[in-house]
Amino acid sequence: MSEFDNFITNLSDHELSIFIGYRYNGFLENSREKIKKEIIKRNLSAQNLENLFDKKINTESKDKSKNCPRCGSDKLFLETDYEEKTKFQYITAEVAIETNRCRLCGFNPDKETPKNIFERVKRIFKNNKTERFIKWKTI
Ligand SMILES: [Zn+2]
């Protein structure tokens, strides 16, 4: 069983509906087939999926900051981007920037441009990103 098969098999019906609603179009044919089979196996109708999709996932976790702001899932993973940052004149460092992306709906709040201005202002004060030093680079 591939990691993908394993992942979709272990989702609840609710999680599966969110996963399909946001991500289905982004998958290749092979994965779409697997998703379709999973829907049939669970006996879910399009209407079932739509009803579930409309509700946010309500996870038990006490720390809501560990949940996806879009779908409510706590299935987040650390996404790493590498950037070069100037630390001193002529010296840059390669850093790894880590942010959380939702495994279900694909949302990463740190990479989304907030629609409203207050969200943008709030972001200035809140920093969810962690920076990890990789190596120095001299030019
Ligand atoms: Zn999500």
mmCIF file of N, CA, C and O in Angstrom, residues 62-99:
data_model
loop_
_atom_site.group_PDB
_atom_site.id
_atom_site.type_symbol
_atom_site.label_atom_id
_atom_site.label_comp_id
_atom_site.label_asym_id
_atom_site.label_seq_id
_atom_site.Cartn_x
_atom_site.Cartn_y
_atom_site.Cartn_z
ATOM 1 N N LYS A 62 -6.875 20.801 22.423
ATOM 2 C CA LYS A 62 -7.138 22.017 23.192
ATOM 3 C C LYS A 62 -6.464 23.225 22.553
ATOM 4 O O LYS A 62 -6.969 24.338 22.611
ATOM 5 N N ASP A 63 -5.343 22.993 21.945
ATOM 6 C CA ASP A 63 -4.597 24.097 21.363
ATOM 7 C C ASP A 63 -5.080 24.346 19.932
ATOM 8 O O ASP A 63 -4.668 23.686 19.002
ATOM 9 N N LYS A 64 -5.968 25.313 19.794
ATOM 10 C CA LYS A 64 -6.567 25.576 18.486
ATOM 11 C C LYS A 64 -5.565 26.150 17.479
ATOM 12 O O LYS A 64 -5.806 26.142 16.279
ATOM 13 N N SER A 65 -4.440 26.650 17.992
ATOM 14 C CA SER A 65 -3.446 27.201 17.066
ATOM 15 C C SER A 65 -2.788 26.083 16.268
ATOM 16 O O SER A 65 -2.108 26.317 15.285
ATOM 17 N N LYS A 66 -2.991 24.842 16.728
ATOM 18 C CA LYS A 66 -2.426 23.707 16.003
ATOM 19 C C LYS A 66 -3.414 23.169 14.958
ATOM 20 O O LYS A 66 -3.196 22.122 14.374
ATOM 21 N N ASN A 67 -4.508 23.881 14.773
ATOM 22 C CA ASN A 67 -5.502 23.439 13.799
ATOM 23 C C ASN A 67 -5.515 24.351 12.581
ATOM 24 O O ASN A 67 -5.233 25.531 12.682
ATOM 25 N N CYS A 68 -5.879 23.782 11.468
ATOM 26 C CA CYS A 68 -5.952 24.555 10.242
ATOM 27 C C CYS A 68 -7.081 25.594 10.357
ATOM 28 O O CYS A 68 -8.214 25.243 10.660
ATOM 29 N N PRO A 69 -6.772 26.877 10.101
ATOM 30 C CA PRO A 69 -7.812 27.904 10.226
ATOM 31 C C PRO A 69 -8.905 27.763 9.163
ATOM 32 O O PRO A 69 -9.997 28.289 9.325
ATOM 33 N N ARG A 70 -8.614 27.071 8.079
ATOM 34 C CA ARG A 70 -9.619 26.953 7.027
ATOM 35 C C ARG A 70 -10.576 25.789 7.250
ATOM 36 O O ARG A 70 -11.781 25.945 7.197
ATOM 37 N N CYS A 71 -10.048 24.592 7.512
ATOM 38 C CA CYS A 71 -10.936 23.429 7.628
ATOM 39 C C CYS A 71 -11.016 22.871 9.043
ATOM 40 O O CYS A 71 -11.842 22.029 9.323
ATOM 41 N N GLY A 72 -10.145 23.315 9.942
ATOM 42 C CA GLY A 72 -10.199 22.871 11.330
ATOM 43 C C GLY A 72 -9.396 21.622 11.630
ATOM 44 O O GLY A 72 -9.300 21.196 12.779
ATOM 45 N N SER A 73 -8.805 21.019 10.621
ATOM 46 C CA SER A 73 -8.057 19.778 10.822
ATOM 47 C C SER A 73 -6.768 20.021 11.613
ATOM 48 O O SER A 73 -6.203 21.110 11.588
ATOM 49 N N ASP A 74 -6.336 18.985 12.324
ATOM 50 C CA ASP A 74 -5.042 19.106 12.999
ATOM 51 C C ASP A 74 -3.957 18.316 12.253
ATOM 52 O O ASP A 74 -2.878 18.087 12.751
ATOM 53 N N LYS A 75 -4.275 17.926 11.038
ATOM 54 C CA LYS A 75 -3.290 17.203 10.227
ATOM 55 C C LYS A 75 -2.404 18.206 9.483
ATOM 56 O O LYS A 75 -2.559 18.429 8.297
ATOM 57 N N LEU A 76 -1.502 18.808 10.227
ATOM 58 C CA LEU A 76 -0.622 19.799 9.617
ATOM 59 C C LEU A 76 0.760 19.187 9.436
ATOM 60 O O LEU A 76 1.148 18.308 10.171
ATOM 61 N N PHE A 77 1.461 19.659 8.452
ATOM 62 C CA PHE A 77 2.853 19.226 8.332
ATOM 63 C C PHE A 77 3.743 20.440 8.144
ATOM 64 O O PHE A 77 3.285 21.495 7.726
ATOM 65 N N LEU A 78 4.981 20.255 8.505
ATOM 66 C CA LEU A 78 5.942 21.335 8.416
ATOM 67 C C LEU A 78 6.456 21.444 6.990
ATOM 68 O O LEU A 78 7.000 20.489 6.451
ATOM 69 N N GLU A 79 6.257 22.590 6.401
ATOM 70 C CA GLU A 79 6.725 22.806 5.045
ATOM 71 C C GLU A 79 8.007 23.636 5.122
ATOM 72 O O GLU A 79 8.052 24.624 5.820
ATOM 73 N N THR A 80 8.997 23.193 4.416
ATOM 74 C CA THR A 80 10.281 23.886 4.494
ATOM 75 C C THR A 80 10.645 24.573 3.185
ATOM 76 O O THR A 80 10.593 23.967 2.129
ATOM 77 N N ASP A 81 10.975 25.841 3.282
ATOM 78 C CA ASP A 81 11.480 26.574 2.130
ATOM 79 C C ASP A 81 12.884 27.053 2.459
ATOM 80 O O ASP A 81 13.180 27.374 3.596
ATOM 81 N N TYR A 82 13.714 27.091 1.438
ATOM 82 C CA TYR A 82 15.072 27.565 1.671
ATOM 83 C C TYR A 82 15.261 28.931 1.049
ATOM 84 O O TYR A 82 14.851 29.182 -0.068
ATOM 85 N N GLU A 83 15.844 29.811 1.824
ATOM 86 C CA GLU A 83 16.053 31.175 1.345
ATOM 87 C C GLU A 83 17.452 31.614 1.704
ATOM 88 O O GLU A 83 18.024 31.161 2.681
ATOM 89 N N GLU A 84 17.948 32.547 0.896
ATOM 90 C CA GLU A 84 19.220 33.141 1.271
ATOM 91 C C GLU A 84 18.942 34.492 1.881
ATOM 92 O O GLU A 84 18.196 35.285 1.344
ATOM 93 N N LYS A 85 19.535 34.727 3.018
ATOM 94 C CA LYS A 85 19.304 35.997 3.688
ATOM 95 C C LYS A 85 20.639 36.660 3.969
ATOM 96 O O LYS A 85 21.593 36.015 4.372
ATOM 97 N N THR A 86 20.672 37.956 3.753
ATOM 98 C CA THR A 86 21.890 38.692 4.050
ATOM 99 C C THR A 86 21.971 38.926 5.553
ATOM 100 O O THR A 86 21.064 39.473 6.147
ATOM 101 N N LYS A 87 23.041 38.440 6.117
ATOM 102 C CA LYS A 87 23.213 38.613 7.556
ATOM 103 C C LYS A 87 24.144 39.781 7.839
ATOM 104 O O LYS A 87 23.923 40.576 8.723
ATOM 105 N N PHE A 88 25.240 39.825 7.131
ATOM 106 C CA PHE A 88 26.158 40.959 7.219
ATOM 107 C C PHE A 88 26.435 41.379 5.793
ATOM 108 O O PHE A 88 26.057 40.688 4.863
ATOM 109 N N GLN A 89 27.153 42.472 5.662
ATOM 110 C CA GLN A 89 27.499 42.907 4.325
ATOM 111 C C GLN A 89 28.348 41.819 3.658
ATOM 112 O O GLN A 89 29.273 41.292 4.269
ATOM 113 N N TYR A 90 28.003 41.460 2.453
ATOM 114 C CA TYR A 90 28.694 40.437 1.647
ATOM 115 C C TYR A 90 28.537 39.017 2.158
ATOM 116 O O TYR A 90 29.033 38.073 1.576
ATOM 117 N N ILE A 91 27.921 38.856 3.271
ATOM 118 C CA ILE A 91 27.770 37.488 3.773
ATOM 119 C C ILE A 91 26.292 37.143 3.869
ATOM 120 O O ILE A 91 25.519 37.838 4.497
ATOM 121 N N THR A 92 25.932 36.081 3.191
ATOM 122 C CA THR A 92 24.553 35.630 3.294
ATOM 123 C C THR A 92 24.526 34.247 3.933
ATOM 124 O O THR A 92 25.525 33.546 3.951
ATOM 125 N N ALA A 93 23.431 33.910 4.462
ATOM 126 C CA ALA A 93 23.276 32.597 5.069
ATOM 127 C C ALA A 93 22.094 31.919 4.421
ATOM 128 O O ALA A 93 21.127 32.562 4.027
ATOM 129 N N GLU A 94 22.199 30.632 4.289
ATOM 130 C CA GLU A 94 21.059 29.873 3.797
ATOM 131 C C GLU A 94 20.234 29.469 5.008
ATOM 132 O O GLU A 94 20.756 28.897 5.965
ATOM 133 N N VAL A 95 18.975 29.814 4.980
ATOM 134 C CA VAL A 95 18.124 29.460 6.111
ATOM 135 C C VAL A 95 16.938 28.635 5.626
ATOM 136 O O VAL A 95 16.498 28.762 4.490
ATOM 137 N N ALA A 96 16.474 27.808 6.511
ATOM 138 C CA ALA A 96 15.268 27.031 6.219
ATOM 139 C C ALA A 96 14.116 27.708 6.938
ATOM 140 O O ALA A 96 14.195 27.980 8.127
ATOM 141 N N ILE A 97 13.079 28.026 6.188
ATOM 142 C CA ILE A 97 11.921 28.664 6.789
ATOM 143 C C ILE A 97 10.817 27.623 6.898
ATOM 144 O O ILE A 97 10.444 27.007 5.905
ATOM 145 N N GLU A 98 10.364 27.421 8.106
ATOM 146 C CA GLU A 98 9.361 26.379 8.304
ATOM 147 C C GLU A 98 7.993 26.954 8.654
ATOM 148 O O GLU A 98 7.876 27.796 9.533
ATOM 149 N N THR A 99 7.002 26.522 7.914
ATOM 150 C CA THR A 99 5.626 26.954 8.175
ATOM 151 C C THR A 99 4.728 25.722 8.132
ATOM 152 O O THR A 99 5.146 24.670 7.658
#
